[in-house]
PDB file of C-alpha atoms in Angstrom:
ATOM      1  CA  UNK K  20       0.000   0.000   0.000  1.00 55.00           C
ATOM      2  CA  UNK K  21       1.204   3.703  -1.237  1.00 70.00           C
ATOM      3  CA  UNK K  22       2.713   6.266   1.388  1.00 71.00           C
ATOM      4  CA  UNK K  23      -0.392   8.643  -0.038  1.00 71.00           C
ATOM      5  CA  UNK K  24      -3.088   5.837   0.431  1.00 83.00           C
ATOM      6  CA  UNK K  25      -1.733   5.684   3.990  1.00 87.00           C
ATOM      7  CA  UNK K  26      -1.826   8.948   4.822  1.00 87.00           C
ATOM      8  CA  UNK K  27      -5.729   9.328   3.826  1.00 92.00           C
ATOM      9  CA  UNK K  28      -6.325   6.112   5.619  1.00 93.00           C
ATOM     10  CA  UNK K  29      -4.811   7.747   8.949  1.00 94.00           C
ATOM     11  CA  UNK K  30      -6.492  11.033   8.571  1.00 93.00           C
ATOM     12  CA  UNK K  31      -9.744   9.120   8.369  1.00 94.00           C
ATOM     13  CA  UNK K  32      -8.802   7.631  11.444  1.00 95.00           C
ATOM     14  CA  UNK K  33      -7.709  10.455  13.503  1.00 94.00           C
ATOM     15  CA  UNK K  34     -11.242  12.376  12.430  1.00 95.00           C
ATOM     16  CA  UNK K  35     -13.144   9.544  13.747  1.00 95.00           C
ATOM     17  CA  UNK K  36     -11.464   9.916  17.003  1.00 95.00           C
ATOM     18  CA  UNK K  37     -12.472  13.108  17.201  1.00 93.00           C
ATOM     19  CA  UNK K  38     -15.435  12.905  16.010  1.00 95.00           C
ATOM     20  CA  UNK K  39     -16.785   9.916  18.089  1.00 93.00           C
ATOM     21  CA  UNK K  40     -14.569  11.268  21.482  1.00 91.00           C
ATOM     22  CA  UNK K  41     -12.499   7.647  21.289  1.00 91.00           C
ATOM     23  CA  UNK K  42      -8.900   8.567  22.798  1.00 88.00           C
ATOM     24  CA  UNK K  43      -5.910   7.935  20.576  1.00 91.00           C
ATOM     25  CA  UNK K  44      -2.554   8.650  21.368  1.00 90.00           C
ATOM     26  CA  UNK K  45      -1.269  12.166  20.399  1.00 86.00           C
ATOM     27  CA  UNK K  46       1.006  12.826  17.453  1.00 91.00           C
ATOM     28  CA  UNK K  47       3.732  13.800  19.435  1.00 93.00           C
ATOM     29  CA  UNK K  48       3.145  10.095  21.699  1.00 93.00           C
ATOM     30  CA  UNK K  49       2.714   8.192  18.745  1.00 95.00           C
ATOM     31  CA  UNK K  50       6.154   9.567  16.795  1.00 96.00           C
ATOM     32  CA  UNK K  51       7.966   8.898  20.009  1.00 97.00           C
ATOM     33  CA  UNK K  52       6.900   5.019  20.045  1.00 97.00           C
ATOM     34  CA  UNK K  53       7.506   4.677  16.440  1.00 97.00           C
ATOM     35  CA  UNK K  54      11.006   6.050  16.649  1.00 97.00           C
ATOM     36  CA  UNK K  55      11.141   4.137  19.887  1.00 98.00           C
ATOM     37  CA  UNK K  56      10.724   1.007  17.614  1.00 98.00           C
ATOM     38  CA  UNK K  57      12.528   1.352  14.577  1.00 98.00           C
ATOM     39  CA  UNK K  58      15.634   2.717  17.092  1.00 98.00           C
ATOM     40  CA  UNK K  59      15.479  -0.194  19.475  1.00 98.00           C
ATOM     41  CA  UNK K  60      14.662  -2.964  16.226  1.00 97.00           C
ATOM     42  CA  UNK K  61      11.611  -3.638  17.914  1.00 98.00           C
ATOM     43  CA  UNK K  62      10.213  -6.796  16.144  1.00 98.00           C
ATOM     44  CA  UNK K  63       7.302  -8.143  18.931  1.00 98.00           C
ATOM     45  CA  UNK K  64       4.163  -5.939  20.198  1.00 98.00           C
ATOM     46  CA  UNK K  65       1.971  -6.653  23.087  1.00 98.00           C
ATOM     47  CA  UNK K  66      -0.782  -4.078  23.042  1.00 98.00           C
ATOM     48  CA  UNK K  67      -2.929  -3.335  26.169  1.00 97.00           C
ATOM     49  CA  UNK K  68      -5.617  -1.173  24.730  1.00 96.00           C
ATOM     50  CA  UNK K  69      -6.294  -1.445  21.204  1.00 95.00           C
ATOM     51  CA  UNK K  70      -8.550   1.590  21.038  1.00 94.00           C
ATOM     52  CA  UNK K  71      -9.913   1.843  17.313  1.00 96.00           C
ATOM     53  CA  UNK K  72      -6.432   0.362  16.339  1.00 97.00           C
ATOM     54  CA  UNK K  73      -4.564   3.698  15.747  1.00 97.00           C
ATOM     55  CA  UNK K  74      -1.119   2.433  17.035  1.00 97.00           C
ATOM     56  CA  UNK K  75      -1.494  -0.447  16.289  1.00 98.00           C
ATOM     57  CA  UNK K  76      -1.590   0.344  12.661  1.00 97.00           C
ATOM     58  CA  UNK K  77       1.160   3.298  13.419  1.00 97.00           C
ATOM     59  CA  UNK K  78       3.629   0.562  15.209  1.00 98.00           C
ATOM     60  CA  UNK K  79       3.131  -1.952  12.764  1.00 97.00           C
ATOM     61  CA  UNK K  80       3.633  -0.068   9.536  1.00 96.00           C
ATOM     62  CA  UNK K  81       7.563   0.887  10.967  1.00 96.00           C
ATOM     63  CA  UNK K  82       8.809  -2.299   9.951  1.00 96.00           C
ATOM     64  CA  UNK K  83       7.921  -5.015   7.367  1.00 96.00           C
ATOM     65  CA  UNK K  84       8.295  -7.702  10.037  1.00 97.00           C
ATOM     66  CA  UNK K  85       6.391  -6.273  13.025  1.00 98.00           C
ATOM     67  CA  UNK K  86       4.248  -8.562  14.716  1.00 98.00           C
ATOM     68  CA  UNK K  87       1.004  -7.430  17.311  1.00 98.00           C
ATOM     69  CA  UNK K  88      -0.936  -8.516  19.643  1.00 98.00           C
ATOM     70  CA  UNK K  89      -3.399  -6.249  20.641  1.00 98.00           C
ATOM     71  CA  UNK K  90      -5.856  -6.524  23.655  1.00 98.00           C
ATOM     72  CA  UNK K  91      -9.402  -4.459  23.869  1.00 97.00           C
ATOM     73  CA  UNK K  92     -12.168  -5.030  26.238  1.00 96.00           C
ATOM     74  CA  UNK K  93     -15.047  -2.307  24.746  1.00 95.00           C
ATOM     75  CA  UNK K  94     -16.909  -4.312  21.616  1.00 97.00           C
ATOM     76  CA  UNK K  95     -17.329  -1.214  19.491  1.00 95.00           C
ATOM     77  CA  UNK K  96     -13.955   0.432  19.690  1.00 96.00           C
ATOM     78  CA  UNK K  97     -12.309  -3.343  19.058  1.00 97.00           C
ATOM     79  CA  UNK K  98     -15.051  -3.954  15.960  1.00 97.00           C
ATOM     80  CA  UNK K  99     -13.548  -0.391  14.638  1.00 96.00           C
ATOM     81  CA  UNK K 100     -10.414  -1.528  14.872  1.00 97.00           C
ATOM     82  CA  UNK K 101     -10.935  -4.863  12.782  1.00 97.00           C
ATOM     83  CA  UNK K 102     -12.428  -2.773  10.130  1.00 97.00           C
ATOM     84  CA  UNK K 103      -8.897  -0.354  10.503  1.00 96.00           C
ATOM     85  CA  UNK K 104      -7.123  -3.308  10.264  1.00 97.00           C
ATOM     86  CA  UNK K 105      -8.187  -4.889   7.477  1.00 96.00           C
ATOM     87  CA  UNK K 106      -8.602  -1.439   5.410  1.00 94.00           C
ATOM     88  CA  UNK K 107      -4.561  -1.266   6.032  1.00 95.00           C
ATOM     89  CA  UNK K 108      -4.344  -5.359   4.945  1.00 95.00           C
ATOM     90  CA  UNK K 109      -2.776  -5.718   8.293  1.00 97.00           C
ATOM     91  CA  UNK K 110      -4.588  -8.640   9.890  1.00 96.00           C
ATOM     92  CA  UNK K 111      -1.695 -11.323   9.137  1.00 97.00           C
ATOM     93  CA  UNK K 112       0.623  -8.626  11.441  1.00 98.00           C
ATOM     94  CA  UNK K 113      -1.574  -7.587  14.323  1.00 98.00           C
ATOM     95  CA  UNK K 114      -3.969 -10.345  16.145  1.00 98.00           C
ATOM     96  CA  UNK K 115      -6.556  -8.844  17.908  1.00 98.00           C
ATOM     97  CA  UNK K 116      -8.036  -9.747  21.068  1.00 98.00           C
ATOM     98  CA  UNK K 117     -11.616  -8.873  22.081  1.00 98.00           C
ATOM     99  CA  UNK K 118     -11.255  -9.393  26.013  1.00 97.00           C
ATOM    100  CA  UNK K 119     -10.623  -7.905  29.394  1.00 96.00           C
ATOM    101  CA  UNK K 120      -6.388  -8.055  29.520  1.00 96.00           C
ATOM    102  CA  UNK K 121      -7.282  -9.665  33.068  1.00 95.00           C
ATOM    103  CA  UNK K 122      -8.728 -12.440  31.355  1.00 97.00           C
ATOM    104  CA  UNK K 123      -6.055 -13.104  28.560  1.00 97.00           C
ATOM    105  CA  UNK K 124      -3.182 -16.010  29.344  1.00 95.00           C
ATOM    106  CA  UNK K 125      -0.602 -15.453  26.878  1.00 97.00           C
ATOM    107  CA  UNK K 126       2.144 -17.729  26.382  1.00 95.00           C
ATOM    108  CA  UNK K 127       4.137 -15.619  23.758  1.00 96.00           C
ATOM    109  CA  UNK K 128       6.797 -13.263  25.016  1.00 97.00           C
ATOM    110  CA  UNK K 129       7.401  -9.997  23.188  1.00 98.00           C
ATOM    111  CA  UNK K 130      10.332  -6.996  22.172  1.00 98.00           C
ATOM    112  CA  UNK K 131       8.137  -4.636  24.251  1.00 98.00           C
ATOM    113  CA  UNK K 132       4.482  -4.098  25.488  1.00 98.00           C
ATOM    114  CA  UNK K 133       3.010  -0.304  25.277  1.00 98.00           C
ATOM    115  CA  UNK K 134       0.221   0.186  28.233  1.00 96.00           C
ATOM    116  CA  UNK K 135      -2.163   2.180  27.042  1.00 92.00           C
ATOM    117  CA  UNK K 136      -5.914   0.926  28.187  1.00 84.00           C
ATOM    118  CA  UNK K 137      -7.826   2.060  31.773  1.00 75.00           C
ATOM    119  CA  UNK K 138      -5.182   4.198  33.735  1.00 79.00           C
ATOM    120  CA  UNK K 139      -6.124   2.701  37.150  1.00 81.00           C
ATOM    121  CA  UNK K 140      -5.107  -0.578  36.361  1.00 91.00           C
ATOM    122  CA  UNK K 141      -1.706   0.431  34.963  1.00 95.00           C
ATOM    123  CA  UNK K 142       0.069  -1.263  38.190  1.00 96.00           C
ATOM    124  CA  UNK K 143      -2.046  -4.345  37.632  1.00 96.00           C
ATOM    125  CA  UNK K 144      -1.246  -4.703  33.848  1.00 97.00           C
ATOM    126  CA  UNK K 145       2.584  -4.375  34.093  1.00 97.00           C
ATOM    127  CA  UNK K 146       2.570  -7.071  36.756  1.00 97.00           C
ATOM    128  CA  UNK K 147       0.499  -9.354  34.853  1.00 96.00           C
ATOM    129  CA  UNK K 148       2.399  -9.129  31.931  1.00 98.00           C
ATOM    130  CA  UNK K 149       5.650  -8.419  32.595  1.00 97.00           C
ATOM    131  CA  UNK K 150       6.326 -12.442  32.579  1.00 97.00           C
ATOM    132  CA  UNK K 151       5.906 -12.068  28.802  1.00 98.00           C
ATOM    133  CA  UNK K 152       8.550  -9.706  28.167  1.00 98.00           C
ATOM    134  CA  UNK K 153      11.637 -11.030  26.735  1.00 96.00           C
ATOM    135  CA  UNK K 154      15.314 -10.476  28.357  1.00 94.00           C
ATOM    136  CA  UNK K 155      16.040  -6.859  27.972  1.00 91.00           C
ATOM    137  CA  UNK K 156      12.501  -5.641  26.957  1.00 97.00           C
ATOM    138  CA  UNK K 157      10.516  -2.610  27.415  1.00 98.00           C
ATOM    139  CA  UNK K 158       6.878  -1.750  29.464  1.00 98.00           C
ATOM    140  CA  UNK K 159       5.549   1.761  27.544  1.00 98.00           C
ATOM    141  CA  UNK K 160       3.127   3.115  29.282  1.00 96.00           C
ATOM    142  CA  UNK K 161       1.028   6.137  27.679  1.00 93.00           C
ATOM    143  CA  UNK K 162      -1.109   9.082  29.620  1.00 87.00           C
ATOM    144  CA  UNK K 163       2.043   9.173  32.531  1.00 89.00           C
ATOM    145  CA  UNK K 164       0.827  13.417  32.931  1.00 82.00           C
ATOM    146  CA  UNK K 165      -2.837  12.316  32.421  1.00 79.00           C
ATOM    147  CA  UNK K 166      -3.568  15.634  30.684  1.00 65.00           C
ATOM    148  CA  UNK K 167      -1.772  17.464  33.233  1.00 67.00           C
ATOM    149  CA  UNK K 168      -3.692  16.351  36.140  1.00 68.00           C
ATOM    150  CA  UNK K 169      -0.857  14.427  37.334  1.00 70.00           C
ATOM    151  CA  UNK K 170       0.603  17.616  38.253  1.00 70.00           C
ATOM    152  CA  UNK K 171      -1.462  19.219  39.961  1.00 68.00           C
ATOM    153  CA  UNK K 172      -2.711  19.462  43.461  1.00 72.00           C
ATOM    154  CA  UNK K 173      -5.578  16.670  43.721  1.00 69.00           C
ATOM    155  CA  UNK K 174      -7.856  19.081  46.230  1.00 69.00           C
ATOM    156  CA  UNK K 175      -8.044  21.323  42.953  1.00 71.00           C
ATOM    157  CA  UNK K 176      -9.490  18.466  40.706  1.00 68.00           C
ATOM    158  CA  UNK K 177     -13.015  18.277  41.769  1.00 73.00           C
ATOM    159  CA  UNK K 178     -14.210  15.124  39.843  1.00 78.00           C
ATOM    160  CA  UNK K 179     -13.899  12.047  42.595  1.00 76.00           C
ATOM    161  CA  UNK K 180     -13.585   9.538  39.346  1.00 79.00           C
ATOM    162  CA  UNK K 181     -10.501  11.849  38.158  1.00 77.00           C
ATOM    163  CA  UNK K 182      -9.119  12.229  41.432  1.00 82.00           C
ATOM    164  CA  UNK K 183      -9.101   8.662  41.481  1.00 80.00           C
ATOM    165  CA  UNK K 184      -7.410   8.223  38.865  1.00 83.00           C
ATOM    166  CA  UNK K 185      -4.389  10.618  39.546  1.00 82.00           C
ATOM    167  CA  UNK K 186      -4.033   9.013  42.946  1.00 87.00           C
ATOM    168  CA  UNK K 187      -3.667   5.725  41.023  1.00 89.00           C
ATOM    169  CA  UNK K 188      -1.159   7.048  38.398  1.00 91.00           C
ATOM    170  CA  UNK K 189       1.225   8.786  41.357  1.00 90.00           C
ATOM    171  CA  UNK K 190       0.744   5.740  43.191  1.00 93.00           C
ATOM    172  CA  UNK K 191       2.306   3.757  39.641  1.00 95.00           C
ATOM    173  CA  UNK K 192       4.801   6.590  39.351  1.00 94.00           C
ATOM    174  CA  UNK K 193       6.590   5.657  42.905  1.00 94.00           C
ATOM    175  CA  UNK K 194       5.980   1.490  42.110  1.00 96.00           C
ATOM    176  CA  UNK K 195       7.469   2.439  38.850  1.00 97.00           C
ATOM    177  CA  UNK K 196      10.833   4.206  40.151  1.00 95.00           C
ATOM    178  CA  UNK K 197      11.018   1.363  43.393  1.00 96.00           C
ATOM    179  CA  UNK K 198      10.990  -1.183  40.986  1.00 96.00           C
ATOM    180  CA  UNK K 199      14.415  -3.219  41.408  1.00 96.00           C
ATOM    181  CA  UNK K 200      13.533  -5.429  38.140  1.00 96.00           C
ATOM    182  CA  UNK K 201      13.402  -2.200  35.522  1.00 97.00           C
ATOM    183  CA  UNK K 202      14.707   1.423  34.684  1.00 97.00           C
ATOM    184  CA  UNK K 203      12.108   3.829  34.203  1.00 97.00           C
ATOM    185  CA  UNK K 204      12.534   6.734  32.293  1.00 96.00           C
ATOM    186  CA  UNK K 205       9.129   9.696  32.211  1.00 95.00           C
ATOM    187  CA  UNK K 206       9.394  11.358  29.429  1.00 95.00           C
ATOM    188  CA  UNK K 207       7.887  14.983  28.424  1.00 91.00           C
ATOM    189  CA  UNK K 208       6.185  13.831  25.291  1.00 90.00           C
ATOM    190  CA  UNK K 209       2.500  13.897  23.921  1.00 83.00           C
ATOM    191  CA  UNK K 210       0.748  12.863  27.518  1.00 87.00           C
ATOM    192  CA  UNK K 211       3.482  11.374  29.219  1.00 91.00           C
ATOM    193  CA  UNK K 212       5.358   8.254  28.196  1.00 95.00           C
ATOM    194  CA  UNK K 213       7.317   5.884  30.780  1.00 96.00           C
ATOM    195  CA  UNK K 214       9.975   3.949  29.411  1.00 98.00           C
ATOM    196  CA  UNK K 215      10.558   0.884  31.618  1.00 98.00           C
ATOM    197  CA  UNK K 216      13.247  -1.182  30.451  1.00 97.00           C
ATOM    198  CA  UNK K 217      13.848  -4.667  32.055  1.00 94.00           C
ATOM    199  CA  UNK K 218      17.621  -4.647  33.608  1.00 89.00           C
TER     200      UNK K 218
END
């Protein structure tokens, strides 16, 4: 598929997104993790979040030999994203999963997994998965500055559910930087990205 075909495809994408209020990762996130994987000869995806299949698409078209496996729970968003898929003739390189990530057993071990799903479980998802990262793998995980809630005070954010969920993501932050297993790295890009790289 042409370069210009691609581009239209994407745009149609990103409009949807907007259109329908379905969260994709920024352009700024999404050129990180693509120069993240052509840099690092990233060959192995685990997805946790496959949204309407944005980055998956994004990751997979770095590298002719890119293989995903992508993991979403909400039926519409993951129907969206077979119908992404297939407009990209992408199926035979990214397997999608229509389940709760807390339900999935997978046996395959991967170049690096990119987080990017409900931001309270963040903690819960690295754990789970981390067993199927190979030796000297990555963890991404997107939203680190949740749109610059993270930041701020949490008396000043007056939604409970919100609140909630920056107390989670500090509370990832510190198991993040304790860990004894992996490096983290935060970095100041689209909403936040955490490198964790397994020592």
């Amino acid at each position: 598929m042409d370069m210009v075909n691609n581009y239209t495809l994407l745009k149609e994408i990103i409009n949807y997104a907007k259109e329908n209020k379905v969260p994709i990762m920024q352009s700024e996130g999404i050129d990180f993790v693509t120069t993240f994987i052509i840099k690092n000869q990233i060959r192995t995806i685990l997805e946790i979040g496959s949204g309407i299949g944005f980055s998956a698409i994004m990751m997979a078209l770095c590298h002719a030999d890119i293989r995903i496996v992508s993991i979403e729970r909400d039926q519409d968003r993951y129907l969206e994203a077979v119908k992404n898929i297939k407009k990209f003739g992408l199926e035979d390189r990214i397997t999608l999963i229509y389940n709760d990530a807390f339900n999935v057993k997978l046996t395959d071990s991967f170049d690096m997994i990119l987080i990017d799903a409900a931001k309270a479980q963040n903690q819960r998802f690295f754990e789970l998965f981390k067993s199927n990262l190979k030796e000297k793998g990555y963890i991404l995980t997107d939203n680190m500055y949740f749109h610059g809630l993270v930041s701020k005070d949490e008396k000043e954010i007056k939604s409970r559910n919100l609140r909630g969920i920056v107390k989670k993501i500090k509370e990832y932050i510190t198991f993040l930087n304790k860990n004894e297993e992996f490096t983290t790295n935060i970095y100041e890009v689209g909403d936040g990205i955490a490198v964790s790289e397994k020592k």
